[in-house]
CSV table of C-alpha atoms in Angstrom, one decimal:
chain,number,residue,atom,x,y,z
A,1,UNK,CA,-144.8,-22.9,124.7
A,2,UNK,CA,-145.6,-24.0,121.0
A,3,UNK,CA,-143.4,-23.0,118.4
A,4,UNK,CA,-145.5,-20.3,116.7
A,5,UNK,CA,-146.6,-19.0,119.7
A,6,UNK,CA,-142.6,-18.4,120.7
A,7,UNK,CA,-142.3,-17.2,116.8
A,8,UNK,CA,-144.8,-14.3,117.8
A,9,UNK,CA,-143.5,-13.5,121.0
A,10,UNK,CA,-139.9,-13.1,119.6
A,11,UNK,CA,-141.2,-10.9,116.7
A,12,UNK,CA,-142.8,-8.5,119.3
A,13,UNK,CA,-140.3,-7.8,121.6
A,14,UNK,CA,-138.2,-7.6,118.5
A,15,UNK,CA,-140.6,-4.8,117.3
A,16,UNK,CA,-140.6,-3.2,120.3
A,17,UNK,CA,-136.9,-3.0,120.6
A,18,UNK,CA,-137.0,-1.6,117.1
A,19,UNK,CA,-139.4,1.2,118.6
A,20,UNK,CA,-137.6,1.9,121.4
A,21,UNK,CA,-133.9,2.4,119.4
A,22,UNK,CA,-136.0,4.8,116.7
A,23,UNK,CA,-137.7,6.5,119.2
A,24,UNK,CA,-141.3,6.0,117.8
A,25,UNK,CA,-144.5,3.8,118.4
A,26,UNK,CA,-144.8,-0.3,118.0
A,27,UNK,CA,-147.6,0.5,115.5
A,28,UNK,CA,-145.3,2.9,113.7
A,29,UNK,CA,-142.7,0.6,113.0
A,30,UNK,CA,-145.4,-2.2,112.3
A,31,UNK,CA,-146.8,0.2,109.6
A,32,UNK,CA,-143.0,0.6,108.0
A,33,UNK,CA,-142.2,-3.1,108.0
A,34,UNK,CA,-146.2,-4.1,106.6
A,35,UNK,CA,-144.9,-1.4,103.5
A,36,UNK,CA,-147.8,1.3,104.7
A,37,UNK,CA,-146.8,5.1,103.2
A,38,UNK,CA,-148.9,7.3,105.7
A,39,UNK,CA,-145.4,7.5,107.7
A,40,UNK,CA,-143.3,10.7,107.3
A,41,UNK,CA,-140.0,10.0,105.5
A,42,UNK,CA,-137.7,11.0,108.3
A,43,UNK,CA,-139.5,8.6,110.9
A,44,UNK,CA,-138.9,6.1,108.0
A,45,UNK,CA,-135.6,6.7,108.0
A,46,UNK,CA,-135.2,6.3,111.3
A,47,UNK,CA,-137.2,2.9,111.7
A,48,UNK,CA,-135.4,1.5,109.0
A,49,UNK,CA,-131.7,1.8,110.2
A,50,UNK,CA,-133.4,-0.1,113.7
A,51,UNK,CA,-134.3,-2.6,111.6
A,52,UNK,CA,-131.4,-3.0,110.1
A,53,UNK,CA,-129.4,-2.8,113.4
A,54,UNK,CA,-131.4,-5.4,115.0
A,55,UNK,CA,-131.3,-7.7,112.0
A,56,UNK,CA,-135.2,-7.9,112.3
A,57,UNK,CA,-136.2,-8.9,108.7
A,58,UNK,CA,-140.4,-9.6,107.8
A,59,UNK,CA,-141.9,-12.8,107.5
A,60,UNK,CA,-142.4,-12.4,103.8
A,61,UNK,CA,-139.2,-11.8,103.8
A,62,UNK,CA,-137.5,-14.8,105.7
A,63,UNK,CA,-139.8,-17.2,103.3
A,64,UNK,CA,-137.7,-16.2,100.1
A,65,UNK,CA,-134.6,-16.4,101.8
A,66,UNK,CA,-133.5,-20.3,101.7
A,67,UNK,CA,-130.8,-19.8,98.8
A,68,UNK,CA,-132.2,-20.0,95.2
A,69,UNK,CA,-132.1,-18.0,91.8
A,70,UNK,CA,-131.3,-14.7,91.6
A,71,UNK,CA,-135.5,-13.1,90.6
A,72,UNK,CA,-135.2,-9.7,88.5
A,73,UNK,CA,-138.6,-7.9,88.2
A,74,UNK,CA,-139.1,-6.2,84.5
A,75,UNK,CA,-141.9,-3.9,84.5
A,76,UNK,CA,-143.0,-3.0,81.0
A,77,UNK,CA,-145.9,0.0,79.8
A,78,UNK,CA,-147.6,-2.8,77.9
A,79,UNK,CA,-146.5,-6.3,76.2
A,80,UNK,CA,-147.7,-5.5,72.7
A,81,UNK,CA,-144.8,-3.5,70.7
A,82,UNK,CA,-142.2,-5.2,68.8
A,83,UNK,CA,-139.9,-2.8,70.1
A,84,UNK,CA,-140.9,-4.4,74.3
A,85,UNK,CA,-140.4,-8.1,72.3
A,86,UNK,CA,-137.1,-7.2,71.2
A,87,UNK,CA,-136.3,-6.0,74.9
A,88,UNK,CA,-137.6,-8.6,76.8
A,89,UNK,CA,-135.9,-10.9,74.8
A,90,UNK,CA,-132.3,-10.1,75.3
A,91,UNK,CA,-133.5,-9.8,79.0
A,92,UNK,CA,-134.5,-13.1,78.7
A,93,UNK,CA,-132.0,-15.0,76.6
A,94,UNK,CA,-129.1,-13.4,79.4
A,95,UNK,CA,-131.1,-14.9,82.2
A,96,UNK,CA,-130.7,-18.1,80.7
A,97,UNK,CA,-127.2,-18.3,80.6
A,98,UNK,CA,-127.1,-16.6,84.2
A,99,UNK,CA,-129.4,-18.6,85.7
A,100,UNK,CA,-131.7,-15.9,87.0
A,101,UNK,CA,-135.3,-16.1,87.1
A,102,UNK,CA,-137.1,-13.0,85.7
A,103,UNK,CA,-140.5,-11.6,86.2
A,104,UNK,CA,-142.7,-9.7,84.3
A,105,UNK,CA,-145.4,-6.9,85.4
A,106,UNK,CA,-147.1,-4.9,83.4
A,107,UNK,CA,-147.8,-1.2,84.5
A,108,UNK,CA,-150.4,0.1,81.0
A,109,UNK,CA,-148.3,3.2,82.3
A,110,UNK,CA,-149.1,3.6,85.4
A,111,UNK,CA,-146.2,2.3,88.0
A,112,UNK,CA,-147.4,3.3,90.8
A,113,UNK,CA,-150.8,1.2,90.8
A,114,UNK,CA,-152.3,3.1,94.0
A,115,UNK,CA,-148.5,2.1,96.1
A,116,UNK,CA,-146.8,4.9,97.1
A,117,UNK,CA,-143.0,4.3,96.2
A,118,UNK,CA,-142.0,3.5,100.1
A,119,UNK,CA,-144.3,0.4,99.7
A,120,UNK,CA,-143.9,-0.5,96.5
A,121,UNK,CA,-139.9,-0.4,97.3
A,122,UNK,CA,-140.9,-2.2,100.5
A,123,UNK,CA,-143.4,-4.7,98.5
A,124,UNK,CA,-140.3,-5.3,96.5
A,125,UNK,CA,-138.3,-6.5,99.2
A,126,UNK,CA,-140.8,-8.4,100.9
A,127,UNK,CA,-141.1,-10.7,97.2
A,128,UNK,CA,-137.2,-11.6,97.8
A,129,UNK,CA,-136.5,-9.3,94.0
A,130,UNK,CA,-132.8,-9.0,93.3
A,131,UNK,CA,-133.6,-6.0,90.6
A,132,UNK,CA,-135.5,-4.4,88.5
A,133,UNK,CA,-135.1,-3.4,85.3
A,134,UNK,CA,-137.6,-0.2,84.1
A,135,UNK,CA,-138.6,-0.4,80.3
A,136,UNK,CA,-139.3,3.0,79.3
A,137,UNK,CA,-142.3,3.3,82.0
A,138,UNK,CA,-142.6,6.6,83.3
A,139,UNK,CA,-141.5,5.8,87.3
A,140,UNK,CA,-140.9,9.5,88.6
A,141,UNK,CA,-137.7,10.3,90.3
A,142,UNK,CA,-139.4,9.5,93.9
A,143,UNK,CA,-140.0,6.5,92.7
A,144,UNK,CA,-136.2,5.5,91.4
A,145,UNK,CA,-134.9,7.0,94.6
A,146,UNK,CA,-137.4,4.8,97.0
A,147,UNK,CA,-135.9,1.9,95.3
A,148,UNK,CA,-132.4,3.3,95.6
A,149,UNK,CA,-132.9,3.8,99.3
A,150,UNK,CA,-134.2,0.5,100.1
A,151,UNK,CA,-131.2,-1.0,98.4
A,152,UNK,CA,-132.6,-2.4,95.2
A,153,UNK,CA,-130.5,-1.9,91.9
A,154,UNK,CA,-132.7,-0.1,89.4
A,155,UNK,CA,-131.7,0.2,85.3
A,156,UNK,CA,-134.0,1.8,83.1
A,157,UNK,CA,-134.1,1.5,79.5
A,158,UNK,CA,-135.1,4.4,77.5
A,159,UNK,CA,-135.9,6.5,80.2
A,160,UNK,CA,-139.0,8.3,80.0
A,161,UNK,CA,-137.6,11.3,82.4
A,162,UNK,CA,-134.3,12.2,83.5
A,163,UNK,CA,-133.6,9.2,85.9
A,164,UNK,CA,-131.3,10.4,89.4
A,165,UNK,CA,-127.5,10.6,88.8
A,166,UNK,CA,-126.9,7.3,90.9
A,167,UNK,CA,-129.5,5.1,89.2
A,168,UNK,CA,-128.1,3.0,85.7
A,169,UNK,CA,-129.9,3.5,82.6
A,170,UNK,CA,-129.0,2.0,79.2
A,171,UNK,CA,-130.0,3.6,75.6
A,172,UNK,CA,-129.2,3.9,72.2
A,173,UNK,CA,-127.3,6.9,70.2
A,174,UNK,CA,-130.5,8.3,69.4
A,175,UNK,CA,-128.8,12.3,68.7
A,176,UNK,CA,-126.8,10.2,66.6
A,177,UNK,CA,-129.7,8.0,65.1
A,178,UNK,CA,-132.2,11.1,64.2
A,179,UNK,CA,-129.1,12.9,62.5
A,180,UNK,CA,-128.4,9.8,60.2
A,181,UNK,CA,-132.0,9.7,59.3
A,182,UNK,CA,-132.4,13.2,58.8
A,183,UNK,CA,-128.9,13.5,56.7
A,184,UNK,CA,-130.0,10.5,54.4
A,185,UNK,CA,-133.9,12.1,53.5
A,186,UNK,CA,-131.5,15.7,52.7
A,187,UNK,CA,-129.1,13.6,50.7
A,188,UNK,CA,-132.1,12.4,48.6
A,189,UNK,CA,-132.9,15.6,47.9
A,190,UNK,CA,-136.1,16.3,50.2
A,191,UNK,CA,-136.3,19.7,52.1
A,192,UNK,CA,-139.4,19.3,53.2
A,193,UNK,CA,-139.4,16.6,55.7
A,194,UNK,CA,-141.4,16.1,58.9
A,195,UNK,CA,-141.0,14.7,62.4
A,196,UNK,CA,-143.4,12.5,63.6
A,197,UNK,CA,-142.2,12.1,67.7
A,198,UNK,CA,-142.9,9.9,71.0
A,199,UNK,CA,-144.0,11.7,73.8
A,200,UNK,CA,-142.4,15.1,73.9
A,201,UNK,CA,-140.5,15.1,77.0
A,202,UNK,CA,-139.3,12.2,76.3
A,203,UNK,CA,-135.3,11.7,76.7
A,204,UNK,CA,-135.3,9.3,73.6
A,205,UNK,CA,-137.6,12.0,71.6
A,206,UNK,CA,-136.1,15.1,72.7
A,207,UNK,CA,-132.4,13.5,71.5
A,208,UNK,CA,-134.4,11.6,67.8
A,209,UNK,CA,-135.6,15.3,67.2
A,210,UNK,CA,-132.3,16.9,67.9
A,211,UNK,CA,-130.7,14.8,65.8
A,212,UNK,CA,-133.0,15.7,63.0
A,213,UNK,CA,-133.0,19.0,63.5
A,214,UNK,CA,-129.1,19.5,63.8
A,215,UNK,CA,-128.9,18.6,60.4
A,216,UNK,CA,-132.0,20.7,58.8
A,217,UNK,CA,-129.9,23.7,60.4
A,218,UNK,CA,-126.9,22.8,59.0
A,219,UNK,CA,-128.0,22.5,55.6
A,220,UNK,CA,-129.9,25.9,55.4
A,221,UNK,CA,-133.2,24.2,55.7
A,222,UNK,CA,-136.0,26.2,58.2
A,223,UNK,CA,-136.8,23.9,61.1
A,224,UNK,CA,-140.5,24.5,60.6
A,225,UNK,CA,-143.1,24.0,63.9
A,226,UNK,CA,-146.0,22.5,62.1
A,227,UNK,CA,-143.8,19.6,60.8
A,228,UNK,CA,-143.2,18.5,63.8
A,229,UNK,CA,-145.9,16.7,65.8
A,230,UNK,CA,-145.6,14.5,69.0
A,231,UNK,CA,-147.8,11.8,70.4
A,232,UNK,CA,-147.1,8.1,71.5
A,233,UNK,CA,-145.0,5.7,69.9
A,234,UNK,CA,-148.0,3.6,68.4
A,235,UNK,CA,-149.3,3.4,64.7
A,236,UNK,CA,-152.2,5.5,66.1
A,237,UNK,CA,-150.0,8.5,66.2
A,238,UNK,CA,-148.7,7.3,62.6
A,239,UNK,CA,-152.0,7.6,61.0
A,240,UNK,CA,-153.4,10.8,62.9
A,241,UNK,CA,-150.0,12.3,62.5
A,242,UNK,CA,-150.0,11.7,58.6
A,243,UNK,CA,-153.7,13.0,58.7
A,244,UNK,CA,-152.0,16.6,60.5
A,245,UNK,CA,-149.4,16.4,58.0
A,246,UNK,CA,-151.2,16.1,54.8
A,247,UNK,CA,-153.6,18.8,55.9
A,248,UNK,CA,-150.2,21.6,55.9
A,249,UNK,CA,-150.2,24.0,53.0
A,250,UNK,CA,-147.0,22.2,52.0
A,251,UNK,CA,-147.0,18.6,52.7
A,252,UNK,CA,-144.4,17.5,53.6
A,253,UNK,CA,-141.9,15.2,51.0
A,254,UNK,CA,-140.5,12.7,53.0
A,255,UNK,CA,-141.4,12.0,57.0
A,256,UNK,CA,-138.7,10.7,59.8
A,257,UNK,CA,-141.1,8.7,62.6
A,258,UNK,CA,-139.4,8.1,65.7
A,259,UNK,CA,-140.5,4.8,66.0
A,260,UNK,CA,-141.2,1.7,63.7
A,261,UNK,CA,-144.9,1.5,65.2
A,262,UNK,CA,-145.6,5.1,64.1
A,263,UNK,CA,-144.0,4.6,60.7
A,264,UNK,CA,-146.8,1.4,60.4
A,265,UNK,CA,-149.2,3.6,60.9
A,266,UNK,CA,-148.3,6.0,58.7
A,267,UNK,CA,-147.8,3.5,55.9
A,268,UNK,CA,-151.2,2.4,56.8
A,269,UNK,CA,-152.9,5.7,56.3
A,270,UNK,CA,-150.9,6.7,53.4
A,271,UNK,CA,-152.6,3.4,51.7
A,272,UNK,CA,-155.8,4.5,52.7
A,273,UNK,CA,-155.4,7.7,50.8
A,274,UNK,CA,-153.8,6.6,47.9
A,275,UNK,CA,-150.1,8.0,49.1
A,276,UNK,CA,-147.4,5.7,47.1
A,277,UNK,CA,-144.7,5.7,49.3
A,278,UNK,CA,-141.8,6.1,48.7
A,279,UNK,CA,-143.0,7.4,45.0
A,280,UNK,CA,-145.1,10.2,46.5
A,281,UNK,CA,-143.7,10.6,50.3
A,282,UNK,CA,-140.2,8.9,51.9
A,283,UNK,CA,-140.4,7.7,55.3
A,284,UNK,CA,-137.9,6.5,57.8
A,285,UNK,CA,-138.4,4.7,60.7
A,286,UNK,CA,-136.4,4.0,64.4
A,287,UNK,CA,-135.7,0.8,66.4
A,288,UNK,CA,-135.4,-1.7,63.4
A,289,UNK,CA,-137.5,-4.4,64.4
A,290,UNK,CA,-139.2,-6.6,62.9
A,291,UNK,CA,-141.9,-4.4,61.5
A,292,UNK,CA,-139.6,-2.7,59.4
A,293,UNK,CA,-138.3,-6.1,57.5
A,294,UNK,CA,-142.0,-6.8,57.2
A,295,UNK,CA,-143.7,-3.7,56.4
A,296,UNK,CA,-144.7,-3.1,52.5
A,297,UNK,CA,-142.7,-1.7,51.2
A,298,UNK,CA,-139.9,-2.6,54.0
A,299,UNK,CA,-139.2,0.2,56.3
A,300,UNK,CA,-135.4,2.4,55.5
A,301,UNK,CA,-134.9,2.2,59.7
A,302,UNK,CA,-132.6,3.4,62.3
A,303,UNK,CA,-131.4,0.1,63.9
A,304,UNK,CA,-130.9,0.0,67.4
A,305,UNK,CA,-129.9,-2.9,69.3
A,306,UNK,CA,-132.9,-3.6,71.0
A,307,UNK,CA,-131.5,-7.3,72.6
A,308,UNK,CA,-128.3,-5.9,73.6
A,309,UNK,CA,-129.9,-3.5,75.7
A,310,UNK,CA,-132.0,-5.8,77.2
A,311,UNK,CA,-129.2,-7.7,77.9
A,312,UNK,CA,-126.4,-5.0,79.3
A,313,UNK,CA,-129.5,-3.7,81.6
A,314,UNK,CA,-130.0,-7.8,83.3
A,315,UNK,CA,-125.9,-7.5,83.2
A,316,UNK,CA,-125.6,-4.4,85.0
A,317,UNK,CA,-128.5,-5.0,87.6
A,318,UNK,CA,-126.7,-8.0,88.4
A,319,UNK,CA,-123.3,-6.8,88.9
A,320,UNK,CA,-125.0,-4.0,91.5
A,321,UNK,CA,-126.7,-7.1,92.8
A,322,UNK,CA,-123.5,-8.8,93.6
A,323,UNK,CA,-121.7,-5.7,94.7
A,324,UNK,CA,-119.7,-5.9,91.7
A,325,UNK,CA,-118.2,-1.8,90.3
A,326,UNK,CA,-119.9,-0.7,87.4
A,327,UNK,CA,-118.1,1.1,84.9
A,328,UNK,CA,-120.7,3.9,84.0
A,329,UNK,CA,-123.9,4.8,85.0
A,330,UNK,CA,-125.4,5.5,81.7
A,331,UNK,CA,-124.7,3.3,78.7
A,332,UNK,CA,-125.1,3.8,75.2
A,333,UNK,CA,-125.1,1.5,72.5
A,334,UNK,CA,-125.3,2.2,68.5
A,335,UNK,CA,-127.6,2.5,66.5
A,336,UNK,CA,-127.2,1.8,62.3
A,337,UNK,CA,-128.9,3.4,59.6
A,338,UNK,CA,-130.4,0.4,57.1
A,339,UNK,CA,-131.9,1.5,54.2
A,340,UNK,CA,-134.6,-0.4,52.6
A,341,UNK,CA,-137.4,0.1,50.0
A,342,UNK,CA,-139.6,3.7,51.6
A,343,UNK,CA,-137.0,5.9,50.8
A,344,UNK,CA,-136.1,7.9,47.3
A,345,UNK,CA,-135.6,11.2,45.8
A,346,UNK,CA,-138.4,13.6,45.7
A,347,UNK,CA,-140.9,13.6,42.3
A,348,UNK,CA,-139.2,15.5,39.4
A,349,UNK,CA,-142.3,18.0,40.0
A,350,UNK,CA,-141.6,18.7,43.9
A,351,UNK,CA,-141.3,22.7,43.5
A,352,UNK,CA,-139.2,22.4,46.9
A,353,UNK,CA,-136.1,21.1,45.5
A,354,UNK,CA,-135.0,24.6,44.5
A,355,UNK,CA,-132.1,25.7,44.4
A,356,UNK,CA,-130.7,24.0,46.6
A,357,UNK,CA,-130.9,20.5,45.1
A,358,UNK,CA,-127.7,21.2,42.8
A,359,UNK,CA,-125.8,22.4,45.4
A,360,UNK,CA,-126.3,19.1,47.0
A,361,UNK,CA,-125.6,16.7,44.2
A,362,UNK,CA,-121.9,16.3,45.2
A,363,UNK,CA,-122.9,15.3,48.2
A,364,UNK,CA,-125.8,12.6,47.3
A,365,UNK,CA,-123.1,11.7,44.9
A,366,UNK,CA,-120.7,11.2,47.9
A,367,UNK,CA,-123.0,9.7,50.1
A,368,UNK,CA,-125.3,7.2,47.8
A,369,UNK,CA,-122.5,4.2,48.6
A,370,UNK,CA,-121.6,4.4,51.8
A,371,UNK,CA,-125.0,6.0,54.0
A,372,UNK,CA,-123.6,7.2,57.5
A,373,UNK,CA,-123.5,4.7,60.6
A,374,UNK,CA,-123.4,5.5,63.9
């Protein structure tokens, strides 16, 4: 007998002792190990721990088996933000040093791409991935837990929804990063100051607009609906966001944007209309990336540590990789306050500095030197 034709022989009575141990059809376990989805999840289930009991692995998956690099999949919403450059980076200088190969999809925000998440889980497996590491895509918790399920460390960074309890995902301090923002515009003096957010579910927005609204409460200012507009994290949202803002009743005096792309755009559109900033309106930015050192005038930004995440996430797939503990499931790293050239004190003129303003003098006083850090 030739040696592929023993090869095909061996795989189906395999398959068929895989059938008979899960109590189902040769075609249905032939759908489960091709990575087809029309199979209920408990017949799954079931097919899946006969495979496993048998040892039976598929053909894709015996060719990536001859020892080699560890291969992390990153899947990223889109390649063109400086905050997915920063990311990817730190992903990419750890790999180096670790000797792990890392490949990049792109999803344009859409993870599933017409797989349901048995078969892209399954499609995973099949490619010999050791991880992968989510970048703010929005996979839904069916998706996470497929992967989980299947055995395939998941981290997300910046999680778009509330990943499950058992899957990593690494972040900044954003409560922490929107309150330092938000406490250095009231320090200056503003009151009226506007939010200018990421998508509004968003864990990383909710916590940014918490942050900035903590301290608004605190300091007797009215949290005020209109000033607060949510979108994407793209200098699209920047400029039509500014547009929104400008058309209020009372404009706002200073804007925090949850992101360094928004805050572009809104430099961009204040140019347009003749907006000196920070002379006529303050703006702060998040991530710190490069767009912020570059911007005219350069961006005051909340920092966050945009390589270090990328590199604790490549660390902490790894380790689950290698069956190594993990010390925590969610890690947060923190972010820093650095204050550059769009921020200042609202014009002499601004009729909203009220009362208020020498109350707070003190405490600009107080905080000029030594702006708070988190």
């Amino acid at each position: 007998m030739a040696p592929a034709t023993r090869t095909a022989t061996k795989a189906k009575s395999t398959l068929a002792e895989v059938a008979r141990l899960a109590g189902v059809s040769a075609p249905t376990v032939s759908k489960v190990v091709n990575g087809r989805d029309d199979v209920a999840p408990e017949t799954r289930e079931k097919v899946l721990a006969a495979l496993a009991k048998v040892g039976y692995s598929s053909p894709a998956q015996r060719r990536v088996a001859a020892p080699g690099p560890d291969v992390v999949e990153v899947a990223l919403d889109a390649l063109t933000s400086a905050y997915t450059t920063d990311v990817l980076t730190g992903i990419l200088d750890y790999a180096a040093v670790a000797g792990v190969e890392v490949m990049v999809s792109v999803t344009g925000g859409t993870p599933s791409a017409g797989l349901g998440p048995e078969r892209r889980a399954q499609r995973m497996l099949d490619q010999g991935r050791a991880g992968l590491i989510v970048v703010t895509s929005a996979f839904s918790e069916a998706q996470l837990s497929a992967f989980r399920r299947h055995g395939i460390p998941v981290v997300v960074i910046d999680p778009q929804n509330p990943p499950p309890s058992d899957v990593v995902s690494v972040g900044a301090t954003n409560w922490a990063g929107g309150k330092a923002a938000a406490e250095h515009l009231v320090a200056l003096g503003h009151e009226r100051i506007g939010y200018l957010g990421g998508p509004e579910g968003a864990e990383c927005n909710q916590a940014r607009l918490h942050g900035y609204m903590s301290v608004l409460m605190s300091h007797g200012i009215a949290v005020r609906p209109e000033c607060i507009v949510h979108g994407k994290f793209r200098s699209e949202h920047g400029i039509e966001g500014l547009k929104r803002l400008l058309s209020l009743p009372e404009r706002p005096t200073a804007i925090f944007a949850a992101s360094d792309s928004i805050a572009v755009g809104v430099l961009r559109e204040a140019r347009r209309q003749g907006i000196r900033v920070p002379e006529d309106l303050s703006l702060v930015g998040f991530d710190g990336t490069a767009q912020a050192e570059d911007a005219v005038p350069a961006l005051t930004s909340v920092s966050q540590p945009l390589q270090k995440m990328g590199r604790s996430a490549l660390r902490s797939v790894l380790r689950q990789a290698h069956g190594e503990p993990l010390d925590s499931h969610r890690v947060e790293l923190a972010t820093e306050l650095v204050v550059r050239e769009s921020t200042a004190p609202p014009a002499a003129s601004d009729p909203a500095r009220g009362s208020r303003q020498s109350a707070r003098a003190g405490q600009s006083a107080a905080t000029a030197g030594s702006l708070p850090s988190t």
